[in-house]
Structure formats: structure tokens, C-alpha cells
Amino acid sequence: MAHERNDHQVVIYGSWISSFTARVKIALKLKGIDYEYVEEDITNKSQMMLNYNPIHKKVPILVHQGRPIVESQVILEYIDENWSHAPKLLPEDPYEKAKIRFWAKFFDEKIIPVIQAILRSKSGEERENLIQELSEVIQVFEEGMKRDYGEKPPLFNGDSLGFLGIVVSAYVCSYKPIHEAFATILLAEKNPAFFSWVNELLEHPLIKETQPPHDRLVARFKSLQT
Ligand SMILES: N[C@@H](CCC(=O)N[C@@H](CS)C(=O)NCC(=O)O)C(=O)O
């Protein structure tokens, strides 16, 4: 199902394992925009990928009518503005929009790096400390959500999956393969609100559809430990 305007020549360069790539797929699917997908080997980057993202040399890259856009949150905003029909990812009100951007930035700058450090950790003690740190930083997120939004955090924009929900789905929606391959990093007892939000996100059809296959992720996470 393609929307009528400007939706030709939409290409995602991504990687199957990349949660950041999944964000872009989810946003385009939500908007009903057809796209071509090019799988990149991030251990052996193509010249195309390096040309399109010479600064960070990372995926995802969205190429729209020949022009590259990089950094998943920047890409989500581009998608929401370029295909401005419903469902909108961000609220219209500038203040509400700024708050969502704040929390999305917090998620990428404070939560994801700790998960990545856990996945890279080698010793049990280092891992335990990082898992504790993760629970504390998630608690800051939970308290912030409650302070700003009460019981219902804005993972959805109205009835539809929104910018923050898409951002938060990265990494944490892979918690089951991480637990199986690696260690329990997300505990309902420690972060009950966040745990229930993640499980609610996992019920969303587009998040389910864009999750990498469980067994393939388990194998990849196990390989990181050797
Ligand atoms: N901040 C970037 C992060 C993208 C990112 O870390 N991409 C990874 C794949 S998940 C990558 O391309 N890594 C290749 C590398 O680091 O060399 C975003 O939001 O798009």
C-alpha cells in the first residue's frame, strides 16, 4: 500500500540485526510508504554506505530520491514531515514535541549505551554492575514519564504508535533473546512500569514484524561472548 505523494525512490540501507534500522522500517510501514531494502554487511561496509554516511559510517541510511538522511531519530522526523499525513509520529504542539524529543534523546544517550556495554561485557562482575546501572537509568526514565505524563507514557501518539514508542522499541524489544543468550537485563521487579511498556510495544504488529528472528539474535548475542 503506497501513499500517493513522493513515495518512489525510497531506499533503506540497513542491517538485519540493527534496532535502529527497524525504527525506520516501522515508521515507513506506519505511513504506508513502499521502500526498497538493501542489507548492508556492517563488518564489511559497501562503498555506497560509506559515500552516503561518511561521518558516522553507520546504518540506517534512508535515501529518498537520491538524497541520503542518516541517524535514525533524524530519519523518523524526516519521514513524519515529508509524509505528513496521518498517522503522525510526533504531536503538533511545539512544547509537547520538544518533550518527546527530550525523552527520545535520553533513551538513546543514557539507556542504549548501557545495554550496548552489557552486550560487550566480559566479566560477570562488570556485567552485574552494568545491569544495576541499567535498572537505575530506566528508573529515571520511568519517573520522568510519570511526572510528565501520569500513568500513560506517550509511546503512542493518540491511538497510533508514535515517535517515542518507535525509539524505545530499539534494543529493549529484543530483551527475550538477550535474556536467553546472555543475562537477565530487564526485570519486572526492578522496573515494573518500563517492563509493562516494553511488553505492550512487543504486542504491536509492526514491532513484531520488524523484530529480527529470535534464534538468529540468540546466536549473534552468544557469539559476542566468545
Ligand atoms: N545513532 C545511530 C546509531 C546507528 C548504529 O549504531 N548503527 C549500527 C548498526 S545497529 C552500525 O551501523 N554500526 C556499524 C559500525 O559501528 O561500524 C542511529 O540512531 O542511527
mmCIF file of C-alpha atoms and ligand atoms in Angstrom:
data_model
loop_
_atom_site.group_PDB
_atom_site.id
_atom_site.type_symbol
_atom_site.label_atom_id
_atom_site.label_comp_id
_atom_site.label_asym_id
_atom_site.label_seq_id
_atom_site.Cartn_x
_atom_site.Cartn_y
_atom_site.Cartn_z
ATOM 1 C CA MET A 1 0.000 0.000 0.000
ATOM 2 C CA ALA A 2 1.798 3.130 -1.176
ATOM 3 C CA HIS A 3 0.784 6.667 -0.364
ATOM 4 C CA GLU A 4 0.372 8.781 -3.467
ATOM 5 C CA ARG A 5 2.934 11.550 -2.930
ATOM 6 C CA ASN A 6 6.699 11.384 -3.220
ATOM 7 C CA ASP A 7 6.969 7.784 -2.241
ATOM 8 C CA HIS A 8 9.059 6.500 -5.094
ATOM 9 C CA GLN A 9 12.792 6.029 -4.753
ATOM 10 C CA VAL A 10 12.746 5.301 -1.060
ATOM 11 C CA VAL A 11 15.613 3.036 -0.072
ATOM 12 C CA ILE A 12 16.714 1.903 3.369
ATOM 13 C CA TYR A 13 20.289 0.737 3.785
ATOM 14 C CA GLY A 14 20.245 -1.324 6.955
ATOM 15 C CA SER A 15 21.272 -4.415 8.805
ATOM 16 C CA TRP A 16 19.053 -7.268 9.975
ATOM 17 C CA ILE A 17 20.464 -7.031 13.499
ATOM 18 C CA SER A 18 20.089 -3.262 13.767
ATOM 19 C CA SER A 19 17.331 -1.963 16.029
ATOM 20 C CA PHE A 20 17.976 1.458 14.573
ATOM 21 C CA THR A 21 17.164 0.123 11.114
ATOM 22 C CA ALA A 22 13.957 -1.422 12.474
ATOM 23 C CA ARG A 23 12.864 2.062 13.632
ATOM 24 C CA VAL A 24 12.958 3.324 10.058
ATOM 25 C CA LYS A 25 11.112 0.296 8.675
ATOM 26 C CA ILE A 26 8.390 0.717 11.320
ATOM 27 C CA ALA A 27 7.917 4.413 10.526
ATOM 28 C CA LEU A 28 7.646 3.849 6.756
ATOM 29 C CA LYS A 29 5.257 0.934 7.223
ATOM 30 C CA LEU A 30 3.106 3.008 9.590
ATOM 31 C CA LYS A 31 2.861 5.735 6.953
ATOM 32 C CA GLY A 32 2.159 3.207 4.197
ATOM 33 C CA ILE A 33 5.280 4.124 2.207
ATOM 34 C CA ASP A 34 6.761 1.413 -0.004
ATOM 35 C CA TYR A 35 10.527 1.125 0.136
ATOM 36 C CA GLU A 36 13.377 -0.897 -1.192
ATOM 37 C CA TYR A 37 15.602 -2.501 1.425
ATOM 38 C CA VAL A 38 19.339 -3.026 0.962
ATOM 39 C CA GLU A 39 21.042 -5.267 3.518
ATOM 40 C CA GLU A 40 24.495 -3.968 4.441
ATOM 41 C CA ASP A 41 27.264 -6.070 5.915
ATOM 42 C CA ILE A 42 28.358 -3.725 8.701
ATOM 43 C CA THR A 43 31.571 -5.728 9.152
ATOM 44 C CA ASN A 44 32.466 -5.087 5.508
ATOM 45 C CA LYS A 45 30.863 -1.773 4.575
ATOM 46 C CA SER A 46 29.986 -1.084 0.971
ATOM 47 C CA GLN A 47 31.336 1.959 -0.836
ATOM 48 C CA MET A 48 27.717 3.104 -1.219
ATOM 49 C CA MET A 49 27.218 3.083 2.565
ATOM 50 C CA LEU A 50 30.478 4.998 3.123
ATOM 51 C CA ASN A 51 29.527 7.563 0.470
ATOM 52 C CA TYR A 52 26.075 8.081 1.927
ATOM 53 C CA ASN A 53 27.214 8.260 5.562
ATOM 54 C CA PRO A 54 30.870 9.360 5.508
ATOM 55 C CA ILE A 55 30.729 10.879 9.002
ATOM 56 C CA HIS A 56 29.385 8.029 11.141
ATOM 57 C CA LYS A 57 29.665 5.163 8.610
ATOM 58 C CA LYS A 58 26.582 3.536 10.147
ATOM 59 C CA VAL A 59 23.174 2.253 9.161
ATOM 60 C CA PRO A 60 20.333 3.020 8.884
ATOM 61 C CA ILE A 61 20.550 5.346 5.924
ATOM 62 C CA LEU A 62 17.357 6.484 4.240
ATOM 63 C CA VAL A 63 17.875 7.514 0.637
ATOM 64 C CA HIS A 64 14.927 9.450 -0.736
ATOM 65 C CA GLN A 65 15.087 10.498 -4.380
ATOM 66 C CA GLY A 66 18.843 10.055 -4.319
ATOM 67 C CA ARG A 67 19.436 12.096 -1.163
ATOM 68 C CA PRO A 68 20.718 10.405 1.998
ATOM 69 C CA ILE A 69 19.425 11.061 5.504
ATOM 70 C CA VAL A 70 21.233 9.464 8.446
ATOM 71 C CA GLU A 71 20.736 8.952 12.197
ATOM 72 C CA SER A 72 17.542 7.087 12.984
ATOM 73 C CA GLN A 73 15.824 9.841 15.003
ATOM 74 C CA VAL A 74 16.608 12.401 12.291
ATOM 75 C CA ILE A 75 15.205 9.955 9.729
ATOM 76 C CA LEU A 76 11.993 9.491 11.757
ATOM 77 C CA GLU A 77 11.464 13.250 11.843
ATOM 78 C CA TYR A 78 12.120 13.466 8.102
ATOM 79 C CA ILE A 79 9.560 10.751 7.432
ATOM 80 C CA ASP A 80 6.972 12.478 9.616
ATOM 81 C CA GLU A 81 7.499 15.814 7.885
ATOM 82 C CA ASN A 82 7.859 14.590 4.331
ATOM 83 C CA TRP A 83 4.856 12.263 4.509
ATOM 84 C CA SER A 84 2.890 14.484 6.825
ATOM 85 C CA HIS A 85 -0.363 12.539 6.555
ATOM 86 C CA ALA A 86 -1.689 10.543 9.498
ATOM 87 C CA PRO A 87 -0.608 8.740 11.480
ATOM 88 C CA LYS A 88 1.689 11.447 12.805
ATOM 89 C CA LEU A 89 4.693 10.241 14.773
ATOM 90 C CA LEU A 90 5.116 13.477 16.731
ATOM 91 C CA PRO A 91 2.473 15.700 18.312
ATOM 92 C CA GLU A 92 1.728 19.050 16.644
ATOM 93 C CA ASP A 93 2.186 21.221 19.724
ATOM 94 C CA PRO A 94 5.814 22.509 19.849
ATOM 95 C CA TYR A 95 6.124 22.052 23.609
ATOM 96 C CA GLU A 96 4.762 18.504 23.535
ATOM 97 C CA LYS A 97 7.029 17.783 20.583
ATOM 98 C CA ALA A 98 10.052 19.114 22.482
ATOM 99 C CA LYS A 99 9.259 16.862 25.453
ATOM 100 C CA ILE A 100 9.069 13.772 23.243
ATOM 101 C CA ARG A 101 12.366 14.722 21.601
ATOM 102 C CA PHE A 102 13.923 15.158 25.052
ATOM 103 C CA TRP A 103 12.911 11.672 26.200
ATOM 104 C CA ALA A 104 13.870 10.059 22.892
ATOM 105 C CA LYS A 105 17.316 11.684 23.198
ATOM 106 C CA PHE A 106 17.536 10.496 26.802
ATOM 107 C CA PHE A 107 16.757 6.957 25.681
ATOM 108 C CA ASP A 108 19.485 6.952 23.016
ATOM 109 C CA GLU A 109 22.100 8.728 25.105
ATOM 110 C CA LYS A 110 21.545 7.191 28.540
ATOM 111 C CA ILE A 111 19.827 3.816 28.164
ATOM 112 C CA ILE A 112 21.095 2.305 24.910
ATOM 113 C CA PRO A 113 24.817 2.799 25.696
ATOM 114 C CA VAL A 114 24.409 0.813 28.933
ATOM 115 C CA ILE A 115 22.683 -2.041 27.069
ATOM 116 C CA GLN A 116 25.472 -1.994 24.480
ATOM 117 C CA ALA A 117 28.085 -2.077 27.258
ATOM 118 C CA ILE A 118 26.309 -5.080 28.821
ATOM 119 C CA LEU A 119 26.403 -6.884 25.482
ATOM 120 C CA ARG A 120 30.148 -6.207 25.224
ATOM 121 C CA SER A 121 30.943 -7.036 28.874
ATOM 122 C CA LYS A 122 33.234 -9.975 29.509
ATOM 123 C CA SER A 123 33.390 -10.483 33.281
ATOM 124 C CA GLY A 124 30.423 -11.356 35.486
ATOM 125 C CA GLU A 125 31.159 -8.547 37.935
ATOM 126 C CA GLU A 126 31.354 -5.887 35.224
ATOM 127 C CA ARG A 127 28.071 -7.188 33.810
ATOM 128 C CA GLU A 128 26.317 -7.176 37.187
ATOM 129 C CA ASN A 129 27.343 -3.560 37.774
ATOM 130 C CA LEU A 130 26.105 -2.545 34.337
ATOM 131 C CA ILE A 131 22.785 -4.351 34.834
ATOM 132 C CA GLN A 132 22.356 -2.416 38.088
ATOM 133 C CA GLU A 133 23.230 0.826 36.278
ATOM 134 C CA LEU A 134 20.662 -0.003 33.582
ATOM 135 C CA SER A 135 17.923 -0.507 36.119
ATOM 136 C CA GLU A 136 18.765 2.854 37.743
ATOM 137 C CA VAL A 137 18.742 4.798 34.482
ATOM 138 C CA ILE A 138 15.475 3.110 33.434
ATOM 139 C CA GLN A 139 14.058 4.208 36.783
ATOM 140 C CA VAL A 140 14.922 7.816 35.917
ATOM 141 C CA PHE A 141 13.006 7.307 32.647
ATOM 142 C CA GLU A 142 10.025 5.732 34.458
ATOM 143 C CA GLU A 143 9.875 8.557 36.995
ATOM 144 C CA GLY A 144 10.201 11.181 34.260
ATOM 145 C CA MET A 145 7.359 9.601 32.293
ATOM 146 C CA LYS A 146 5.150 9.538 35.375
ATOM 147 C CA ARG A 147 5.989 13.118 36.273
ATOM 148 C CA ASP A 148 5.377 14.384 32.739
ATOM 149 C CA TYR A 149 2.524 12.130 31.661
ATOM 150 C CA GLY A 150 0.953 10.325 34.627
ATOM 151 C CA GLU A 151 0.141 6.645 34.133
ATOM 152 C CA LYS A 152 0.132 6.613 30.315
ATOM 153 C CA PRO A 153 3.510 7.404 28.712
ATOM 154 C CA PRO A 154 3.339 8.795 25.149
ATOM 155 C CA LEU A 155 4.661 5.686 23.399
ATOM 156 C CA PHE A 156 1.635 6.082 21.202
ATOM 157 C CA ASN A 157 0.633 9.359 19.562
ATOM 158 C CA GLY A 158 -3.104 9.118 20.098
ATOM 159 C CA ASP A 159 -4.078 5.600 19.010
ATOM 160 C CA SER A 160 -1.109 5.017 16.775
ATOM 161 C CA LEU A 161 2.455 4.034 17.572
ATOM 162 C CA GLY A 162 4.383 7.293 17.997
ATOM 163 C CA PHE A 163 7.945 8.611 17.818
ATOM 164 C CA LEU A 164 8.826 7.691 21.405
ATOM 165 C CA GLY A 165 7.339 4.187 21.126
ATOM 166 C CA ILE A 166 9.375 3.542 17.983
ATOM 167 C CA VAL A 167 12.543 4.855 19.626
ATOM 168 C CA VAL A 168 12.003 2.843 22.829
ATOM 169 C CA SER A 169 11.329 -0.342 20.886
ATOM 170 C CA ALA A 170 15.007 -0.443 19.833
ATOM 171 C CA TYR A 171 17.074 -2.960 21.798
ATOM 172 C CA VAL A 172 14.613 -3.391 24.670
ATOM 173 C CA CYS A 173 12.138 -5.234 22.442
ATOM 174 C CA SER A 174 14.946 -7.782 21.936
ATOM 175 C CA TYR A 175 15.126 -8.446 25.640
ATOM 176 C CA LYS A 176 13.971 -12.077 25.314
ATOM 177 C CA PRO A 177 16.866 -13.146 23.047
ATOM 178 C CA ILE A 178 19.249 -11.105 25.234
ATOM 179 C CA HIS A 179 17.994 -12.960 28.324
ATOM 180 C CA GLU A 180 18.311 -16.329 26.621
ATOM 181 C CA ALA A 181 21.776 -15.726 25.201
ATOM 182 C CA PHE A 182 23.328 -13.537 27.768
ATOM 183 C CA ALA A 183 21.832 -12.424 31.058
ATOM 184 C CA THR A 184 18.611 -11.074 32.507
ATOM 185 C CA ILE A 185 18.893 -7.355 31.952
ATOM 186 C CA LEU A 186 15.267 -6.283 32.354
ATOM 187 C CA LEU A 187 13.391 -7.248 35.479
ATOM 188 C CA ALA A 188 9.702 -6.692 36.177
ATOM 189 C CA GLU A 189 10.512 -6.448 39.909
ATOM 190 C CA LYS A 190 13.042 -3.650 39.405
ATOM 191 C CA ASN A 191 11.368 -1.648 36.638
ATOM 192 C CA PRO A 192 7.709 -2.707 36.615
ATOM 193 C CA ALA A 193 6.361 0.221 34.595
ATOM 194 C CA PHE A 194 9.044 0.049 31.922
ATOM 195 C CA PHE A 195 8.723 -3.737 31.700
ATOM 196 C CA SER A 196 4.992 -3.459 31.053
ATOM 197 C CA TRP A 197 5.522 -0.704 28.427
ATOM 198 C CA VAL A 198 8.037 -2.884 26.580
ATOM 199 C CA ASN A 199 5.651 -5.834 26.574
ATOM 200 C CA GLU A 200 2.866 -3.597 25.302
ATOM 201 C CA LEU A 201 5.156 -2.453 22.461
ATOM 202 C CA LEU A 202 6.010 -6.074 21.653
ATOM 203 C CA GLU A 203 2.309 -6.708 21.014
ATOM 204 C CA HIS A 204 2.277 -4.121 18.230
ATOM 205 C CA PRO A 205 2.085 -5.878 14.821
ATOM 206 C CA LEU A 206 4.773 -3.694 13.195
ATOM 207 C CA ILE A 207 7.186 -4.177 16.066
ATOM 208 C CA LYS A 208 6.595 -7.920 15.921
ATOM 209 C CA GLU A 209 7.077 -7.893 12.170
ATOM 210 C CA THR A 210 10.360 -5.965 12.272
ATOM 211 C CA GLN A 211 11.972 -7.888 15.140
ATOM 212 C CA PRO A 212 14.916 -9.989 13.927
ATOM 213 C CA PRO A 213 14.297 -13.751 14.208
ATOM 214 C CA HIS A 214 14.686 -14.812 17.854
ATOM 215 C CA ASP A 215 17.094 -17.715 17.211
ATOM 216 C CA ARG A 216 19.296 -15.686 14.908
ATOM 217 C CA LEU A 217 19.603 -12.963 17.553
ATOM 218 C CA VAL A 218 20.364 -15.522 20.281
ATOM 219 C CA ALA A 219 23.161 -16.963 18.122
ATOM 220 C CA ARG A 220 24.579 -13.488 17.430
ATOM 221 C CA PHE A 221 24.442 -12.415 21.095
ATOM 222 C CA LYS A 222 26.126 -15.683 22.128
ATOM 223 C CA SER A 223 28.891 -15.054 19.612
ATOM 224 C CA LEU A 224 29.616 -11.685 21.263
ATOM 225 C CA GLN A 225 30.680 -13.502 24.431
ATOM 226 C CA THR A 226 33.462 -15.506 22.813
HETATM 227 N N1 LIG B 1 22.880 6.859 16.343
HETATM 228 C C1 LIG B 1 22.751 5.982 15.205
HETATM 229 C C2 LIG B 1 23.244 4.595 15.580
HETATM 230 C C3 LIG B 1 23.310 3.661 14.381
HETATM 231 C C4 LIG B 1 24.155 2.443 14.673
HETATM 232 O O1 LIG B 1 24.775 2.296 15.736
HETATM 233 N N2 LIG B 1 24.198 1.560 13.682
HETATM 234 C C5 LIG B 1 24.998 0.367 13.787
HETATM 235 C C6 LIG B 1 24.148 -0.873 13.499
HETATM 236 S S1 LIG B 1 22.975 -1.102 14.797
HETATM 237 C C7 LIG B 1 26.114 0.399 12.748
HETATM 238 O O2 LIG B 1 25.897 0.746 11.611
HETATM 239 N N3 LIG B 1 27.308 0.033 13.163
HETATM 240 C C8 LIG B 1 28.441 -0.031 12.293
HETATM 241 C C9 LIG B 1 29.674 0.454 12.993
HETATM 242 O O3 LIG B 1 29.572 0.922 14.151
HETATM 243 O O4 LIG B 1 30.750 0.374 12.417
HETATM 244 C C10 LIG B 1 21.291 5.968 14.754
HETATM 245 O O5 LIG B 1 20.403 6.291 15.554
HETATM 246 O O6 LIG B 1 21.038 5.714 13.567
#
